[in-house]
């Protein structure tokens, strides 16, 4: 269900159905109406609806994180969320789309500068095919189960800065359809597994390789790839990986 | 012109076995330059499957 936290919300979306008591739309609409019941509601609803129709289902949140855990959208739904004042105060406060169904394209927007973005389970088990983070903070600090069971995920847009990221081995577990992902060069310091993604583009594979930090002299970390992807690594790529003190599983 | 020779160590698991260092798993492991075969050991495929079972997150 959507967390509103008393902030005035303008909706451009027409239908959200949450699982469990009530439904996200009804509860969100009700809470938004009550909270903004005044000229603010009238102006906000009207302006937000009109703007939403223009921008295509853009939801505005004043500060806090949007959560659509277990929500069901119409099949093929595309959503853009603008979080201009995104300022998470703990690792729990991040966009949450765990088990969100129906949605195929999601774009997150925020110009906020934050210390580090926790994406623990953020998109796990969702139906998202394309995730656009190109205009969102991408200095990730937790990738634990971020894309676990994202069976349909094809593209992650926006270069991930993994300098401070931790992993639990399930970060890309069962991302069978994943083709495009980019990692900021030299920012990956911890073992990462992307073992079920056999459709990674050549550019994605090279980006991951370029993303590996040079760990020479320290403790080797492990990059786990799908067997087919591993088999296609060139000698040069293999040499590059291992000479940076990364093992390949 | 610069010439260099790079040695890459590859570990291959025996039939029915999987290599692991306790965190990562694989049938074939190309070792990083400071990694060692001593860091890896074989377990059965069944054990490997069990150990890699996903802990489903709870919201």
GROMACS .gro file of C-alpha atoms in nm:
model
  308
    1UNK     CA    1   0.000   0.000   0.000
    2UNK     CA    2   0.112   0.360  -0.055
    3UNK     CA    3   0.255   0.547   0.241
    4UNK     CA    4   0.137   0.905   0.250
    5UNK     CA    5   0.258   1.026   0.590
    6UNK     CA    6   0.027   1.322   0.595
    7UNK     CA    7   0.178   1.487   0.292
    8UNK     CA    8  -0.052   1.621   0.028
    9UNK     CA    9  -0.046   1.381  -0.261
   10UNK     CA   10  -0.152   1.446  -0.618
   11UNK     CA   11  -0.230   1.142  -0.825
   12UNK     CA   12  -0.212   1.108  -1.195
   13UNK     CA   13  -0.263   0.734  -1.179
   14UNK     CA   14  -0.613   0.610  -1.226
   15UNK     CA   15  -0.605   0.272  -1.069
   16UNK     CA   16  -0.401   0.098  -0.808
   17UNK     CA   17  -0.521  -0.217  -0.646
   18UNK     CA   18  -0.336  -0.333  -0.342
   19UNK     CA   19  -0.357  -0.681  -0.211
   20UNK     CA   20  -0.499  -0.728   0.135
   21UNK     CA   21  -0.757  -0.512   0.307
   22UNK     CA   22  -0.882  -0.214   0.121
   23UNK     CA   23  -0.669  -0.168  -0.184
   24UNK     CA   24  -0.395   0.088  -0.223
   25UNK     CA   25  -0.596   0.329  -0.432
   26UNK     CA   26  -0.890   0.343  -0.198
   27UNK     CA   27  -0.675   0.386   0.108
   28UNK     CA   28  -0.445   0.632  -0.063
   29UNK     CA   29  -0.732   0.831  -0.206
   30UNK     CA   30  -0.911   0.834   0.125
   31UNK     CA   31  -0.606   0.938   0.326
   32UNK     CA   32  -0.511   1.199   0.068
   33UNK     CA   33  -0.858   1.342   0.063
   34UNK     CA   34  -0.878   1.365   0.438
   35UNK     CA   35  -0.531   1.511   0.476
   36UNK     CA   36  -0.575   1.766   0.202
   37UNK     CA   37  -0.939   1.841   0.244
   38UNK     CA   38  -0.946   2.213   0.173
   39UNK     CA   39  -0.850   2.440  -0.114
   40UNK     CA   40  -0.522   2.252  -0.119
   41UNK     CA   41  -0.692   1.927  -0.213
   42UNK     CA   42  -0.892   2.090  -0.488
   43UNK     CA   43  -0.596   2.272  -0.636
   44UNK     CA   44  -0.357   1.984  -0.585
   45UNK     CA   45  -0.584   1.719  -0.723
   46UNK     CA   46  -0.669   1.925  -1.027
   47UNK     CA   47  -0.312   2.033  -1.100
   48UNK     CA   48  -0.167   1.694  -1.023
   49UNK     CA   49  -0.418   1.513  -1.235
   50UNK     CA   50  -0.363   1.745  -1.528
   51UNK     CA   51   0.014   1.727  -1.489
   52UNK     CA   52  -0.006   1.352  -1.452
   53UNK     CA   53  -0.194   1.319  -1.776
   54UNK     CA   54   0.081   1.520  -1.944
   55UNK     CA   55   0.380   1.348  -1.786
   56UNK     CA   56   0.224   1.008  -1.786
   57UNK     CA   57   0.127   0.886  -1.443
   58UNK     CA   58   0.375   1.091  -1.242
   59UNK     CA   59   0.336   1.069  -0.869
   60UNK     CA   60   0.479   1.343  -0.651
   61UNK     CA   61   0.601   1.271  -0.303
   62UNK     CA   62   0.722   1.549  -0.078
   63UNK     CA   63   0.989   1.356   0.104
   64UNK     CA   64   0.924   1.000   0.191
   65UNK     CA   65   0.955   0.679   0.007
   66UNK     CA   66   0.679   0.537  -0.211
   67UNK     CA   67   0.585   0.182  -0.131
   68UNK     CA   68   0.385  -0.041  -0.357
   69UNK     CA   69   0.468  -0.371  -0.193
   70UNK     CA   70   0.219  -0.639  -0.302
   71UNK     CA   71   0.028  -0.386  -0.512
   72UNK     CA   72  -0.129  -0.490  -0.840
   73UNK     CA   73  -0.137  -0.251  -1.132
   74UNK     CA   74  -0.310  -0.305  -1.465
   75UNK     CA   75  -0.096  -0.521  -1.692
   76UNK     CA   76   0.153  -0.319  -1.888
   77UNK     CA   77   0.150  -0.027  -1.645
   78UNK     CA   78   0.420   0.237  -1.675
   79UNK     CA   79   0.501   0.470  -1.390
   80UNK     CA   80   0.727   0.761  -1.317
   81UNK     CA   81   0.781   0.874  -0.960
   82UNK     CA   82   0.938   1.206  -0.875
   83UNK     CA   83   1.085   1.234  -0.527
   84UNK     CA   84   1.227   1.584  -0.519
   85UNK     CA   85   1.297   1.581  -0.145
   86UNK     CA   86   1.403   1.221  -0.111
   87UNK     CA   87   1.602   1.203   0.211
   88UNK     CA   88   1.606   0.855   0.364
   89UNK     CA   89   1.691   0.850   0.732
   90UNK     CA   90   1.738   0.474   0.754
   91UNK     CA   91   1.789   0.173   0.531
   92UNK     CA   92   1.418   0.102   0.530
   93UNK     CA   93   1.331   0.423   0.351
   94UNK     CA   94   1.369   0.350  -0.015
   95UNK     CA   95   1.131   0.298  -0.306
   96UNK     CA   96   0.966  -0.036  -0.250
   97UNK     CA   97   0.824  -0.247  -0.525
   98UNK     CA   98   0.859  -0.592  -0.375
   99UNK     CA   99   0.606  -0.826  -0.533
  100UNK     CA  100   0.446  -0.541  -0.730
  101UNK     CA  101   0.255  -0.684  -1.023
  102UNK     CA  102   0.141  -0.543  -1.355
  103UNK     CA  103   0.401  -0.269  -1.376
  104UNK     CA  104   0.646  -0.307  -1.665
  105UNK     CA  105   0.828   0.026  -1.676
  106UNK     CA  106   0.937   0.224  -1.376
  107UNK     CA  107   1.129   0.548  -1.375
  108UNK     CA  108   1.244   0.708  -1.051
  109UNK     CA  109   1.339   1.073  -1.042
  110UNK     CA  110   1.522   1.267  -0.779
  111UNK     CA  111   1.796   1.526  -0.780
  112UNK     CA  112   1.858   1.468  -0.408
  113UNK     CA  113   2.210   1.397  -0.295
  114UNK     CA  114   2.210   1.120  -0.040
  115UNK     CA  115   2.470   0.934   0.159
  116UNK     CA  116   2.391   0.598   0.012
  117UNK     CA  117   2.085   0.425  -0.124
  118UNK     CA  118   1.966   0.104   0.032
  119UNK     CA  119   1.787  -0.109  -0.223
  120UNK     CA  120   1.736  -0.415  -0.007
  121UNK     CA  121   1.456  -0.621  -0.172
  122UNK     CA  122   1.349  -0.297  -0.345
  123UNK     CA  123   1.226  -0.456  -0.667
  124UNK     CA  124   1.225  -0.826  -0.581
  125UNK     CA  125   0.955  -1.044  -0.733
  126UNK     CA  126   0.814  -0.754  -0.932
  127UNK     CA  127   0.708  -0.767  -1.296
  128UNK     CA  128   0.925  -0.468  -1.393
  129UNK     CA  129   1.087  -0.505  -1.732
  130UNK     CA  130   1.262  -0.174  -1.751
  131UNK     CA  131   1.390   0.018  -1.452
  132UNK     CA  132   1.519   0.367  -1.518
  133UNK     CA  133   1.744   0.504  -1.248
  134UNK     CA  134   1.934   0.738  -1.476
  135UNK     CA  135   1.793   1.044  -1.296
  136UNK     CA  136   1.799   0.897  -0.948
  137UNK     CA  137   2.075   0.863  -0.687
  138UNK     CA  138   2.269   0.550  -0.773
  139UNK     CA  139   2.531   0.529  -0.498
  140UNK     CA  140   2.394   0.204  -0.367
  141UNK     CA  141   2.487   0.077  -0.024
  142UNK     CA  142   2.280  -0.238  -0.014
  143UNK     CA  143   2.204  -0.467  -0.304
  144UNK     CA  144   2.070  -0.747  -0.084
  145UNK     CA  145   1.802  -0.926  -0.288
  146UNK     CA  146   1.742  -0.604  -0.483
  147UNK     CA  147   1.641  -0.783  -0.801
  148UNK     CA  148   1.567  -1.124  -0.653
  149UNK     CA  149   1.312  -1.309  -0.872
  150UNK     CA  150   1.288  -1.020  -1.118
  151UNK     CA  151   1.213  -1.278  -1.384
  152UNK     CA  152   1.105  -1.021  -1.645
  153UNK     CA  153   1.363  -0.752  -1.585
  154UNK     CA  154   1.542  -0.671  -1.910
  155UNK     CA  155   1.700  -0.333  -1.860
  156UNK     CA  156   1.840  -0.132  -1.573
  157UNK     CA  157   1.914   0.217  -1.699
  158UNK     CA  158   2.166   0.429  -1.517
  159UNK     CA  159   2.515   0.335  -1.410
  160UNK     CA  160   2.522   0.181  -1.063
  161UNK     CA  161   2.787   0.312  -0.826
  162UNK     CA  162   2.862   0.012  -0.608
  163UNK     CA  163   3.154   0.162  -0.414
  164UNK     CA  164   2.986   0.102  -0.079
  165UNK     CA  165   2.748  -0.173  -0.181
  166UNK     CA  166   2.704  -0.495   0.010
  167UNK     CA  167   2.554  -0.807  -0.140
  168UNK     CA  168   2.393  -1.124  -0.012
  169UNK     CA  169   2.435  -1.342  -0.320
  170UNK     CA  170   2.074  -1.289  -0.433
  171UNK     CA  171   2.115  -0.943  -0.582
  172UNK     CA  172   2.031  -1.062  -0.933
  173UNK     CA  173   1.900  -1.408  -0.849
  174UNK     CA  174   1.672  -1.542  -1.123
  175UNK     CA  175   1.705  -1.236  -1.346
  176UNK     CA  176   1.659  -1.464  -1.644
  177UNK     CA  177   1.572  -1.188  -1.891
  178UNK     CA  178   1.833  -0.931  -1.793
  179UNK     CA  179   2.019  -0.787  -2.090
  180UNK     CA  180   2.134  -0.440  -1.993
  181UNK     CA  181   2.305  -0.332  -1.674
  182UNK     CA  182   2.587  -0.086  -1.622
  183UNK     CA  183   2.833  -0.055  -1.336
  184UNK     CA  184   3.042   0.251  -1.273
  185UNK     CA  185   3.405   0.172  -1.345
  186UNK     CA  186   3.611   0.052  -1.053
  187UNK     CA  187   3.333   0.065  -0.796
  188UNK     CA  188   3.265  -0.301  -0.732
  189UNK     CA  189   3.460  -0.419  -0.427
  190UNK     CA  190   3.252  -0.709  -0.297
  191UNK     CA  191   3.161  -1.045  -0.444
  192UNK     CA  192   2.857  -1.026  -0.669
  193UNK     CA  193   2.647  -1.294  -0.832
  194UNK     CA  194   2.455  -1.254  -1.157
  195UNK     CA  195   2.444  -1.624  -1.227
  196UNK     CA  196   2.106  -1.676  -1.392
  197UNK     CA  197   2.142  -1.396  -1.647
  198UNK     CA  198   2.248  -1.567  -1.967
  199UNK     CA  199   2.124  -1.288  -2.194
  200UNK     CA  200   2.357  -1.013  -2.080
  201UNK     CA  201   2.468  -0.800  -2.370
  202UNK     CA  202   2.837  -0.777  -2.453
  203UNK     CA  203   2.828  -0.416  -2.334
  204UNK     CA  204   2.682  -0.521  -2.002
  205UNK     CA  205   2.944  -0.789  -1.949
  206UNK     CA  206   3.221  -0.545  -2.030
  207UNK     CA  207   3.068  -0.285  -1.801
  208UNK     CA  208   3.068  -0.535  -1.515
  209UNK     CA  209   3.430  -0.622  -1.587
  210UNK     CA  210   3.523  -0.254  -1.599
  211UNK     CA  211   3.326  -0.210  -1.279
  212UNK     CA  212   3.552  -0.446  -1.085
  213UNK     CA  213   3.780  -0.261  -0.851
  214UNK     CA  214   4.147  -0.356  -0.851
  215UNK     CA  215   4.191  -0.572  -0.542
  216UNK     CA  216   4.547  -0.677  -0.611
  217UNK     CA  217   4.730  -0.760  -0.292
  218UNK     CA  218   4.413  -0.799  -0.092
  219UNK     CA  219   4.149  -1.065  -0.047
  220UNK     CA  220   4.012  -1.197  -0.373
  221UNK     CA  221   3.644  -1.144  -0.437
  222UNK     CA  222   3.426  -1.355  -0.666
  223UNK     CA  223   3.218  -1.263  -0.966
  224UNK     CA  224   2.964  -1.536  -1.033
  225UNK     CA  225   2.835  -1.548  -1.390
  226UNK     CA  226   2.606  -1.773  -1.587
  227UNK     CA  227   2.806  -2.059  -1.738
  228UNK     CA  228   2.724  -1.940  -2.091
  229UNK     CA  229   2.841  -1.587  -2.018
  230UNK     CA  230   3.156  -1.720  -1.858
  231UNK     CA  231   3.225  -1.941  -2.159
  232UNK     CA  232   3.211  -1.637  -2.388
  233UNK     CA  233   3.468  -1.435  -2.193
  234UNK     CA  234   3.767  -1.362  -2.406
  235UNK     CA  235   4.118  -1.435  -2.287
  236UNK     CA  236   4.170  -1.065  -2.245
  237UNK     CA  237   3.858  -1.030  -2.033
  238UNK     CA  238   3.954  -1.328  -1.821
  239UNK     CA  239   4.302  -1.193  -1.774
  240UNK     CA  240   4.167  -0.851  -1.681
  241UNK     CA  241   3.931  -0.998  -1.424
  242UNK     CA  242   4.182  -1.229  -1.260
  243UNK     CA  243   4.462  -0.974  -1.266
  244UNK     CA  244   4.240  -0.744  -1.063
  245UNK     CA  245   4.226  -1.029  -0.811
  246UNK     CA  246   3.874  -1.134  -0.889
  247UNK     CA  247   3.789  -1.501  -0.919
  248UNK     CA  248   3.518  -1.603  -1.163
  249UNK     CA  249   3.270  -1.871  -1.066
  250UNK     CA  250   5.633  -0.328  -2.742
  251UNK     CA  251   5.551  -0.486  -2.415
  252UNK     CA  252   5.513  -0.856  -2.362
  253UNK     CA  253   5.376  -1.020  -2.052
  254UNK     CA  254   5.276  -1.371  -1.961
  255UNK     CA  255   4.974  -1.418  -1.745
  256UNK     CA  256   4.898  -1.741  -1.569
  257UNK     CA  257   4.538  -1.816  -1.484
  258UNK     CA  258   4.457  -2.102  -1.253
  259UNK     CA  259   4.137  -2.286  -1.324
  260UNK     CA  260   3.977  -2.527  -1.082
  261UNK     CA  261   3.729  -2.782  -1.214
  262UNK     CA  262   3.495  -2.972  -0.989
  263UNK     CA  263   3.476  -3.351  -1.007
  264UNK     CA  264   3.164  -3.515  -1.147
  265UNK     CA  265   2.869  -3.464  -0.917
  266UNK     CA  266   3.057  -3.203  -0.716
  267UNK     CA  267   3.056  -2.825  -0.692
  268UNK     CA  268   3.336  -2.598  -0.584
  269UNK     CA  269   3.276  -2.342  -0.312
  270UNK     CA  270   3.470  -2.101  -0.097
  271UNK     CA  271   3.181  -2.082   0.146
  272UNK     CA  272   3.010  -1.797  -0.034
  273UNK     CA  273   3.031  -1.854  -0.407
  274UNK     CA  274   2.965  -2.175  -0.596
  275UNK     CA  275   3.067  -2.307  -0.935
  276UNK     CA  276   3.174  -2.599  -1.144
  277UNK     CA  277   3.471  -2.411  -1.282
  278UNK     CA  278   3.654  -2.137  -1.101
  279UNK     CA  279   3.911  -1.907  -1.254
  280UNK     CA  280   4.118  -1.786  -0.963
  281UNK     CA  281   4.201  -1.424  -0.901
  282UNK     CA  282   4.573  -1.351  -0.890
  283UNK     CA  283   4.583  -1.358  -0.509
  284UNK     CA  284   4.324  -1.632  -0.463
  285UNK     CA  285   4.438  -1.983  -0.378
  286UNK     CA  286   4.305  -2.332  -0.449
  287UNK     CA  287   4.321  -2.379  -0.072
  288UNK     CA  288   4.032  -2.137  -0.040
  289UNK     CA  289   3.805  -2.366  -0.238
  290UNK     CA  290   3.672  -2.711  -0.164
  291UNK     CA  291   3.429  -2.954  -0.321
  292UNK     CA  292   3.085  -3.035  -0.197
  293UNK     CA  293   2.819  -3.250  -0.358
  294UNK     CA  294   2.581  -3.093  -0.605
  295UNK     CA  295   2.294  -3.170  -0.368
  296UNK     CA  296   2.467  -2.990  -0.083
  297UNK     CA  297   2.540  -2.695  -0.309
  298UNK     CA  298   2.179  -2.675  -0.415
  299UNK     CA  299   2.064  -2.685  -0.056
  300UNK     CA  300   2.308  -2.417   0.052
  301UNK     CA  301   2.205  -2.189  -0.230
  302UNK     CA  302   1.834  -2.210  -0.154
  303UNK     CA  303   1.693  -1.864  -0.147
  304UNK     CA  304   1.579  -1.718   0.182
  305UNK     CA  305   1.266  -1.548   0.065
  306UNK     CA  306   1.249  -1.193   0.197
  307UNK     CA  307   0.957  -1.090   0.409
  308UNK     CA  308   0.828  -0.735   0.385
   0.00000   0.00000   0.00000
